[in-house]
Short mmCIF file of C-alpha atoms in Angstrom, two decimals:
data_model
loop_
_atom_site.label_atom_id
_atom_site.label_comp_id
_atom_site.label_asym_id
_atom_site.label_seq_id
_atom_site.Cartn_x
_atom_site.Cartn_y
_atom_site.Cartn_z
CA UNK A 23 124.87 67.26 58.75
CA UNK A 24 126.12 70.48 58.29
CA UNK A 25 128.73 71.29 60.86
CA UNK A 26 128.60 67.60 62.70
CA UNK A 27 132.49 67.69 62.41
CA UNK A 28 133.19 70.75 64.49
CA UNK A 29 129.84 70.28 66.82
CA UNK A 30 131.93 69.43 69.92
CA UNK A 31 134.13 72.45 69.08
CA UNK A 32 131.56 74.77 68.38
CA UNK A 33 129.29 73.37 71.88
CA UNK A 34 132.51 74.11 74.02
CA UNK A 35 132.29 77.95 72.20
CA UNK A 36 128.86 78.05 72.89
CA UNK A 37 129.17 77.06 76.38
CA UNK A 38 131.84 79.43 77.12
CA UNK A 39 130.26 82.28 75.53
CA UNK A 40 127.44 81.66 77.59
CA UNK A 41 128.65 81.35 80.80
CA UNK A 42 130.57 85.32 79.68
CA UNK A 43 127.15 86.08 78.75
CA UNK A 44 125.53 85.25 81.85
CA UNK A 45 128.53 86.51 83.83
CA UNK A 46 127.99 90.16 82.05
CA UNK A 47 124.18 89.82 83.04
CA UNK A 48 124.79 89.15 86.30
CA UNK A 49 127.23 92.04 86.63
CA UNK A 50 124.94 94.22 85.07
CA UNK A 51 121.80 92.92 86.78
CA UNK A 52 122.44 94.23 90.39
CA UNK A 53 123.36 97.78 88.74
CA UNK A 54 120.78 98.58 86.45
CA UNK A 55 117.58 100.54 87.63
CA UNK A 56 113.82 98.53 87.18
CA UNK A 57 112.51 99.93 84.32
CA UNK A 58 108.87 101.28 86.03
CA UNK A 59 106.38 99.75 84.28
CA UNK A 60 102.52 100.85 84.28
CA UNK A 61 101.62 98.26 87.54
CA UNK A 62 105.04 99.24 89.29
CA UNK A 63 103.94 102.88 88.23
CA UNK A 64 100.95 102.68 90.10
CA UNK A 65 103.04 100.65 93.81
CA UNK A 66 104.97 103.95 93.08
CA UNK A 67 101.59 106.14 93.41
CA UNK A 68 100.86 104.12 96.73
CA UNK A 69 103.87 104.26 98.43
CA UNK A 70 104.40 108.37 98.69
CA UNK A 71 101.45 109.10 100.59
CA UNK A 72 102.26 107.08 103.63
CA UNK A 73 106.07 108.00 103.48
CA UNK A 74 105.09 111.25 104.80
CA UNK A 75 103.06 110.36 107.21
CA UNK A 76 105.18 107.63 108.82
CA UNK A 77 107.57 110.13 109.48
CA UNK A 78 105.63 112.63 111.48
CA UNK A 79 104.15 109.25 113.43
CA UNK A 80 108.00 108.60 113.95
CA UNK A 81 109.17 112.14 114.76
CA UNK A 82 105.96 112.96 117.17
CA UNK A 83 106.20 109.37 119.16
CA UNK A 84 109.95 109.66 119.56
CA UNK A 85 109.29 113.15 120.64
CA UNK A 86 106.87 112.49 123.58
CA UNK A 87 108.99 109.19 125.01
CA UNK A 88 111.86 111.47 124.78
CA UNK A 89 109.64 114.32 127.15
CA UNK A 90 108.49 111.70 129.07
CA UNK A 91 112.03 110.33 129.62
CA UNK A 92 113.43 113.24 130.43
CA UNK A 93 110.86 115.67 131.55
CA UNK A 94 110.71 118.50 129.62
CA UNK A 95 106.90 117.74 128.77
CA UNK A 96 106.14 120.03 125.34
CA UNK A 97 109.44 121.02 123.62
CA UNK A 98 111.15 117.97 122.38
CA UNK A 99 107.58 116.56 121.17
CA UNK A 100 107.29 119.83 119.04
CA UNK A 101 111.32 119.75 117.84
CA UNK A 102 110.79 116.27 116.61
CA UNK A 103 107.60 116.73 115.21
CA UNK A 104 109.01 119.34 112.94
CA UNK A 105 112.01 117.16 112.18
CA UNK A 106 109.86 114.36 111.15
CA UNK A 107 107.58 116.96 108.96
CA UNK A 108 111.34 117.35 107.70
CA UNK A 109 112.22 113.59 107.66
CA UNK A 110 108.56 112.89 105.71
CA UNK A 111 109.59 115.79 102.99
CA UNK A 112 112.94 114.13 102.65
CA UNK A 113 111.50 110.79 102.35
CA UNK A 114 108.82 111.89 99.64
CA UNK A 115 111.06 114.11 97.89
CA UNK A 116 113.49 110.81 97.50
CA UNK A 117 110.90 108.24 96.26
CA UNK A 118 109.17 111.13 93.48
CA UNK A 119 112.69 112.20 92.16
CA UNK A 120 114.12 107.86 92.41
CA UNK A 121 117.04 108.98 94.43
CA UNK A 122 117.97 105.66 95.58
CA UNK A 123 114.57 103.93 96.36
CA UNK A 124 115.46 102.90 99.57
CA UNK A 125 113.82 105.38 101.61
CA UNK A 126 115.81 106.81 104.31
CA UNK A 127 118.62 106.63 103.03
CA UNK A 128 121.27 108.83 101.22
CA UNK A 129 121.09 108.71 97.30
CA UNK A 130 123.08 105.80 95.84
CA UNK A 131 124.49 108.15 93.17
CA UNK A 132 127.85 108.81 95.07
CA UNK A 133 129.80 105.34 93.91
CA UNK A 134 127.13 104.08 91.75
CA UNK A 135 127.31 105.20 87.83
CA UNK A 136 123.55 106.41 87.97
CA UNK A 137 123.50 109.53 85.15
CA UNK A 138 120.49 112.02 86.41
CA UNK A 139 121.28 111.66 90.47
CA UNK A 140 122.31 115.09 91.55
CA UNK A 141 124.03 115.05 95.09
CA UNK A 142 121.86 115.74 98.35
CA UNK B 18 65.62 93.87 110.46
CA UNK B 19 69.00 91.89 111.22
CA UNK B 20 70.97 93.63 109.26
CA UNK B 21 70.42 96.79 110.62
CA UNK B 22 73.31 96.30 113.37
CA UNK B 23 76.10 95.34 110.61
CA UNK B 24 78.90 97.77 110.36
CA UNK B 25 81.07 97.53 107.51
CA UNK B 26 83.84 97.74 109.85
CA UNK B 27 82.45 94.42 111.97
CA UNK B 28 84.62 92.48 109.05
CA UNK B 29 88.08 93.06 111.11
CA UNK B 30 86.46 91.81 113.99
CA UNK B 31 88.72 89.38 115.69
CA UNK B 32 87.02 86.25 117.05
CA UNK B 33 88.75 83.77 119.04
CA UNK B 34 87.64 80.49 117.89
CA UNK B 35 89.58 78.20 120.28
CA UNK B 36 90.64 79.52 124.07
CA UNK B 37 94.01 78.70 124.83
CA UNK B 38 96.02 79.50 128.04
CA UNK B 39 97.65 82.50 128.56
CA UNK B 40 101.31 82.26 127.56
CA UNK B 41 103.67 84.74 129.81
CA UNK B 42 100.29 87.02 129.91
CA UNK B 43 100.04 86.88 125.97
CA UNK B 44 97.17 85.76 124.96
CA UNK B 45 97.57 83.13 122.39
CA UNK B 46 94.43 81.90 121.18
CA UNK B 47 93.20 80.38 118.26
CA UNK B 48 91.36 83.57 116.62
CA UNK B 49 89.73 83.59 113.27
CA UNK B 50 92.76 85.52 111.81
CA UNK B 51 94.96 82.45 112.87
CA UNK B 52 92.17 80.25 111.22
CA UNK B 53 92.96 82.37 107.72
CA UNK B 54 96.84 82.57 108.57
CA UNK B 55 96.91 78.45 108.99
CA UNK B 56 94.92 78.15 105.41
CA UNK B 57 96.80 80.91 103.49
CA UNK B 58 100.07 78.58 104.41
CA UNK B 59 98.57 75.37 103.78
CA UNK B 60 97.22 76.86 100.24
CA UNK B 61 100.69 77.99 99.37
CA UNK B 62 102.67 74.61 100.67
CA UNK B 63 99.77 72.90 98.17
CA UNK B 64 100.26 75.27 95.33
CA UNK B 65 104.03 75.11 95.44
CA UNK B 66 104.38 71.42 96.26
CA UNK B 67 101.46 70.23 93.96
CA UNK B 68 103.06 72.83 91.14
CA UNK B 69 106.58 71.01 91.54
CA UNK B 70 105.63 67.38 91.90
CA UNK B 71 105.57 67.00 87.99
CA UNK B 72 108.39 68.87 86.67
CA UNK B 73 107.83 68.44 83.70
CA UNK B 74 110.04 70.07 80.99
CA UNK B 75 106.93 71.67 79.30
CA UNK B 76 105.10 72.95 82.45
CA UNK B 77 100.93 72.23 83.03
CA UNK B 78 98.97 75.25 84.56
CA UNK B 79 99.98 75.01 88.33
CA UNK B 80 103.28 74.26 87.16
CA UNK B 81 103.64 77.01 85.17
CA UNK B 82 101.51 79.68 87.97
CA UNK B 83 104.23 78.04 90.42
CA UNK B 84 107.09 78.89 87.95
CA UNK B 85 106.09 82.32 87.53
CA UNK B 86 105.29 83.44 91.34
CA UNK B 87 109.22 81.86 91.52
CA UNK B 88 110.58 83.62 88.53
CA UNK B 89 108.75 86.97 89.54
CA UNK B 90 110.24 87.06 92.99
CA UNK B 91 113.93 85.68 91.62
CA UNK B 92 113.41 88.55 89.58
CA UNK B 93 112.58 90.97 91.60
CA UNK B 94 115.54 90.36 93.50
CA UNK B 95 118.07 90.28 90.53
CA UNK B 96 117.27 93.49 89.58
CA UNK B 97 117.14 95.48 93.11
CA UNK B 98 119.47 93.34 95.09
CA UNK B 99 121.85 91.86 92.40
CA UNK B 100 123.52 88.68 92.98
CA UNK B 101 124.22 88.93 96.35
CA UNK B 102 120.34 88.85 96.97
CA UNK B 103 120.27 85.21 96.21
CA UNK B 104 120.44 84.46 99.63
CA UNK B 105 117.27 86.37 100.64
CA UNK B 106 115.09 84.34 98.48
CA UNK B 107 113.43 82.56 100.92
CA UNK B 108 112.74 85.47 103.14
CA UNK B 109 111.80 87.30 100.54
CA UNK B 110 109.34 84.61 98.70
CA UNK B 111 107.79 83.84 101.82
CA UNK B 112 106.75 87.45 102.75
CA UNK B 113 105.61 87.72 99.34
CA UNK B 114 103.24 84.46 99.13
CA UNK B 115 102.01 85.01 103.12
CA UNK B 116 101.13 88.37 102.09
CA UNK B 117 99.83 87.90 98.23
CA UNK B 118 97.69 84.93 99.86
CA UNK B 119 96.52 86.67 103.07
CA UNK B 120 94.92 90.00 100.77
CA UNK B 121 93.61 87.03 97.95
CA UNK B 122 91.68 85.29 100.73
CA UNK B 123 90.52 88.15 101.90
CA UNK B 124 88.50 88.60 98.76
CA UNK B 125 86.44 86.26 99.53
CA UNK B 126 82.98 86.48 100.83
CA UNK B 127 82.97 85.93 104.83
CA UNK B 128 86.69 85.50 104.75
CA UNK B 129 88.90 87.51 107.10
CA UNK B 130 91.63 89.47 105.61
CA UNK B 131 94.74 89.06 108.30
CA UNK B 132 96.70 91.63 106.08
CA UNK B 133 94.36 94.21 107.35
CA UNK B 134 95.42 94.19 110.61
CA UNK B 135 98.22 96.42 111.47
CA UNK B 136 99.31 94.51 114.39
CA UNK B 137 99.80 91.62 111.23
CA UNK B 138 101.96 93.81 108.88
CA UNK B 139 103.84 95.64 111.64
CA UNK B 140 104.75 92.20 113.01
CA UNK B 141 106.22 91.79 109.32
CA UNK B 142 107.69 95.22 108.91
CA UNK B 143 109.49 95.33 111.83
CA UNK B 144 111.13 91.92 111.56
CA UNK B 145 112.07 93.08 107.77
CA UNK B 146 113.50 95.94 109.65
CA UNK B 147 115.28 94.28 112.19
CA UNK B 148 116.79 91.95 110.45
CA UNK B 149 118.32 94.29 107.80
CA UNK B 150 119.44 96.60 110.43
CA UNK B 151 121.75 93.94 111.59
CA UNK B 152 122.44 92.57 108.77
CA UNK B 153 123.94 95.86 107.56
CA UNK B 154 125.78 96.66 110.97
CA UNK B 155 127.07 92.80 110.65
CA UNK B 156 128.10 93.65 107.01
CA UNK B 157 129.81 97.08 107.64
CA UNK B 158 130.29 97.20 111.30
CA UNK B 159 130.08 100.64 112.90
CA UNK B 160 130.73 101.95 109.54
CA UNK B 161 126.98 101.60 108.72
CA UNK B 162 126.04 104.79 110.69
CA UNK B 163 128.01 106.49 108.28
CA UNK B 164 124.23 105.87 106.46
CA UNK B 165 122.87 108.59 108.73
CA UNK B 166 125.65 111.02 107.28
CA UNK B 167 124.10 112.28 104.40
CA UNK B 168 127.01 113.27 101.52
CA UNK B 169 127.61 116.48 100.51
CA UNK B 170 126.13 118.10 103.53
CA UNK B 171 128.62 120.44 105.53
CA UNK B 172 128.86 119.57 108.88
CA UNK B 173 127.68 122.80 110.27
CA UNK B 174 123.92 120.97 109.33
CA UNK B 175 124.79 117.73 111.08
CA UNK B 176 123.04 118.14 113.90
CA UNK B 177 120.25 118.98 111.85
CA UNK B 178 120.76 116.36 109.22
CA UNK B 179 121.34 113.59 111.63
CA UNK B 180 118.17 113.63 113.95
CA UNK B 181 116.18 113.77 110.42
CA UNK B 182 118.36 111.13 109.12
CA UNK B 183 117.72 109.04 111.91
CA UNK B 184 114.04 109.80 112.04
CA UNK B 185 113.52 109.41 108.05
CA UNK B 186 114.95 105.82 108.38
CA UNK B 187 113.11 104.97 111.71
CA UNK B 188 110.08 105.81 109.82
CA UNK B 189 110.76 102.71 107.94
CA UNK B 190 108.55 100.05 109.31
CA UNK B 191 106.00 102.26 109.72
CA UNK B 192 105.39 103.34 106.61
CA UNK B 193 105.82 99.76 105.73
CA UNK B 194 103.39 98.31 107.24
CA UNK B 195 100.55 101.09 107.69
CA UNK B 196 100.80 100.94 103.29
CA UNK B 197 99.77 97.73 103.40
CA UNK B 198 96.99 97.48 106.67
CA UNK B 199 95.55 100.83 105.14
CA UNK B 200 95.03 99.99 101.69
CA UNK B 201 93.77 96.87 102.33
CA UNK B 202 91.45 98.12 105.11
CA UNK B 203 89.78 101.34 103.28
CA UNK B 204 89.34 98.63 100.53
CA UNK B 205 87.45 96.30 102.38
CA UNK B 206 85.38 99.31 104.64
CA UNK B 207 84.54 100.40 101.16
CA UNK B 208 83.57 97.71 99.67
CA UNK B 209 81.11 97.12 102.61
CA UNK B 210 79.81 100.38 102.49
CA UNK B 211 78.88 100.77 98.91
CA UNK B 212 77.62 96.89 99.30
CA UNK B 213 75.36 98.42 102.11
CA UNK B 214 73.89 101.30 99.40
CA UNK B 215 72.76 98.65 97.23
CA UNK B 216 70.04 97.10 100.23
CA UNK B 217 69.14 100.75 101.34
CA UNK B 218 68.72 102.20 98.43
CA UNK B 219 66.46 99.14 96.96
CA UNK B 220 65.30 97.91 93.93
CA UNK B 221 65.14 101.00 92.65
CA UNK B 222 68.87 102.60 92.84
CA UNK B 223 70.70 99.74 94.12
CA UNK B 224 72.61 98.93 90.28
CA UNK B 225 74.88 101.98 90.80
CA UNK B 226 76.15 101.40 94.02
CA UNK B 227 75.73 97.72 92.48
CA UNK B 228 78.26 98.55 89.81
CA UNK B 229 80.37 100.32 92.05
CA UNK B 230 80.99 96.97 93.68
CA UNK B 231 81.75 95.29 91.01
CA UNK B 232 84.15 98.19 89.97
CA UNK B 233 85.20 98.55 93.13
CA UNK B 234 86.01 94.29 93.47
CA UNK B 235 88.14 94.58 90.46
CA UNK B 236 90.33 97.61 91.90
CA UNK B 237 90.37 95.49 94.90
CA UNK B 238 92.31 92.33 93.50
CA UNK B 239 94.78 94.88 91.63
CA UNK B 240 95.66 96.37 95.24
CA UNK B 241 95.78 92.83 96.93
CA UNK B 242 98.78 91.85 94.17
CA UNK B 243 100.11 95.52 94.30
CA UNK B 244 100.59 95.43 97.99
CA UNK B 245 102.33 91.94 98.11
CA UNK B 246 104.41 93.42 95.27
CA UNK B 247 105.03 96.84 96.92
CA UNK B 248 106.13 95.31 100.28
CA UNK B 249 108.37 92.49 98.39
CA UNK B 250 109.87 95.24 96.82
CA UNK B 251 110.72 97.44 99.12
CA UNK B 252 112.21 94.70 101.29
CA UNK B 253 114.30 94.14 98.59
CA UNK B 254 115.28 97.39 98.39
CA UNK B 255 116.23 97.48 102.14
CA UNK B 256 118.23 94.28 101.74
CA UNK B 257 119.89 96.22 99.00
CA UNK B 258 120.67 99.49 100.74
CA UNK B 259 121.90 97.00 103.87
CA UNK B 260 124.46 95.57 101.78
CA UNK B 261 126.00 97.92 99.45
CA UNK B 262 125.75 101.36 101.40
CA UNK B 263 126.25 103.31 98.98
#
């Protein structure tokens, strides 16, 4: 009874302030980081140890098809397996410090606004 | 004694339960990891289509467990992927369910666990990976190998940089998938083992390794959902990193 007069009005504000609303969350939705909670805390934990290893599996087999392929039997197995040592440090040191949590790649602090994502 | 020849590791046997034909020199038959495959999809088309039949505005139990396995995965996306990421629901979802299913059947007595079978999750992880490697070079073109660049590196170290680039995100799948087989594996062999204490060891000091198991159970249903959840999300992530590069 209280505002019945101006209910249609007052619906059409509503609806336009929520479609801004939901506009603004969706903007901000993709940008903000996942706040780590204790359970995503713990699929952290899980996930370094095999980063490291992955890459040495990736860096030694690449190695040996590449000796095999080309016939220079030990040196290219022991190159890459030191690059993927390197590529496994890389990875680790990317997931423990949240440099862009897609492993692999480079840091998404370049373009995005993230505050505490120093360049490397 | 019969169990004298049971190795905690004769739970990943494979068994083929129906001989088929080889296919092209595949072998395609009906194995007791299809068997668990075939009822880990029919128990999630039942959850999700008996949880959505009613629709009702106040949602009963499987409603509402249907509702929140959506909502968690919507979710998930919406916060690593953004908008865009809308589109990779279904991909997403279904990795999630196949794989949150496959590790909860697997805690089941005399069940098979397909999850722990790397051949399983590297068939997974390396169709994730495919997929988002052309997705990104569809996206961006040849500009995506401007991913293996890293920024603010002078390009005296790019011959350095690149090969460990390359490597780092080659590593990918692996890593993916060899998470997942691994955990759930050493969980199971574990599980077995200690299980195996408690006959050995008698009436006598079987209730540790007793409790263990218990213990042990508990942990194991936290890693099945962490997996599914690790794996969702770092698809998502890789979706993510595939469409805005940087």
């Amino acid at each position: 009874m209280t505002n019945e007069r101006e209910k249609p009005a007052s619906l059409e504000q509503l609806d336009a302030k929520l479609r801004k609303a939901r506009a603004e969350a969706d903007e901000t939705a993709g940008r903000t980081p996942r706040p780590e909670g204790a359970t995503s805390g713990l699929g952290f934990a899980l996930r370094i140890g095999v980063e490291l290893v992955g890459a040495l599996i990736v860096g030694g087999g690449l190695g040996l098809l590449l000796d095999r392929w080309l016939g220079t039997k030990p040196w290219l197995m022991l190159v890459f397996f030191v690059l993927g040592a390197a590529a496994g440090f890389l990875n680790v040191y990317r997931v423990a410090t949240g440099l862009g949590q897609g492993v692999g790649y480079r840091p998404s602090g370049t373009k995005k606004n993230g505050t505490e994502r120093p360049e490397g | 004694m019969a169990a004298e020849n049971h190795s905690p590791l004769e739970q990943f046997q494979i068994k083929t339960l129906i001989s088929l034909p080889k296919i092209g020199g595949v072998d395609v038959s009906f194995t007791n990891s299809s068997l668990f495959m075939v009822i880990a999809l029919t128990l999630i088309t039942v959850f999700l289509v008996m949880g959505t039949r009613r629709r009702a505005l106040v949602p009963g139990r499987w409603q509402c467990m249907a509702e929140m396995s959506y909502e968690f995965v919507a979710n998930l996306i919406r916060d690593t992927v953004g908008n865009e990421g809308r589109k990779y629901f279904p991909l997403v979802f279904s990795l999630f369910m196949f794989i949150l299913f496959g590790n909860l059947l697997g805690m089941v007595p005399y069940s098979f666990t397909y999850t722990s079978h790397i051949v399983v999750t590297f068939g997974m992880a390396i169709a994730v990976f495919l997929g988002v490697t052309i997705l990104g070079f569809a996206r961006h073109g040849l500009h995506f190998l401007h991913f293996f660049v890293p920024p603010g590196v002078s390009p005296v170290l790019w011959p350095l940089m690149i090969p460990i680039e390359i490597i780092s995100y080659l590593s990918r799948p692996i890593s993916l998938s060899v998470r997942l087989f691994a955990n759930l594996t050493a969980g199971h062999t574990m599980l077995k083992v200690f299980a195996g204490f408690v006959i050995s060891l008698g009436i006598v000091g079987g209730f540790l390794p007793l409790a263990f198991v218990v213990a042990l159970s508990g942990l194991e249903f936290l890693i099945a959902f962490l997996q599914a959840y690790v794996f969702t999300i770092l698809t998502c992530f890789y979706i993510k990193d595939a469409l805005h590069m940087h």
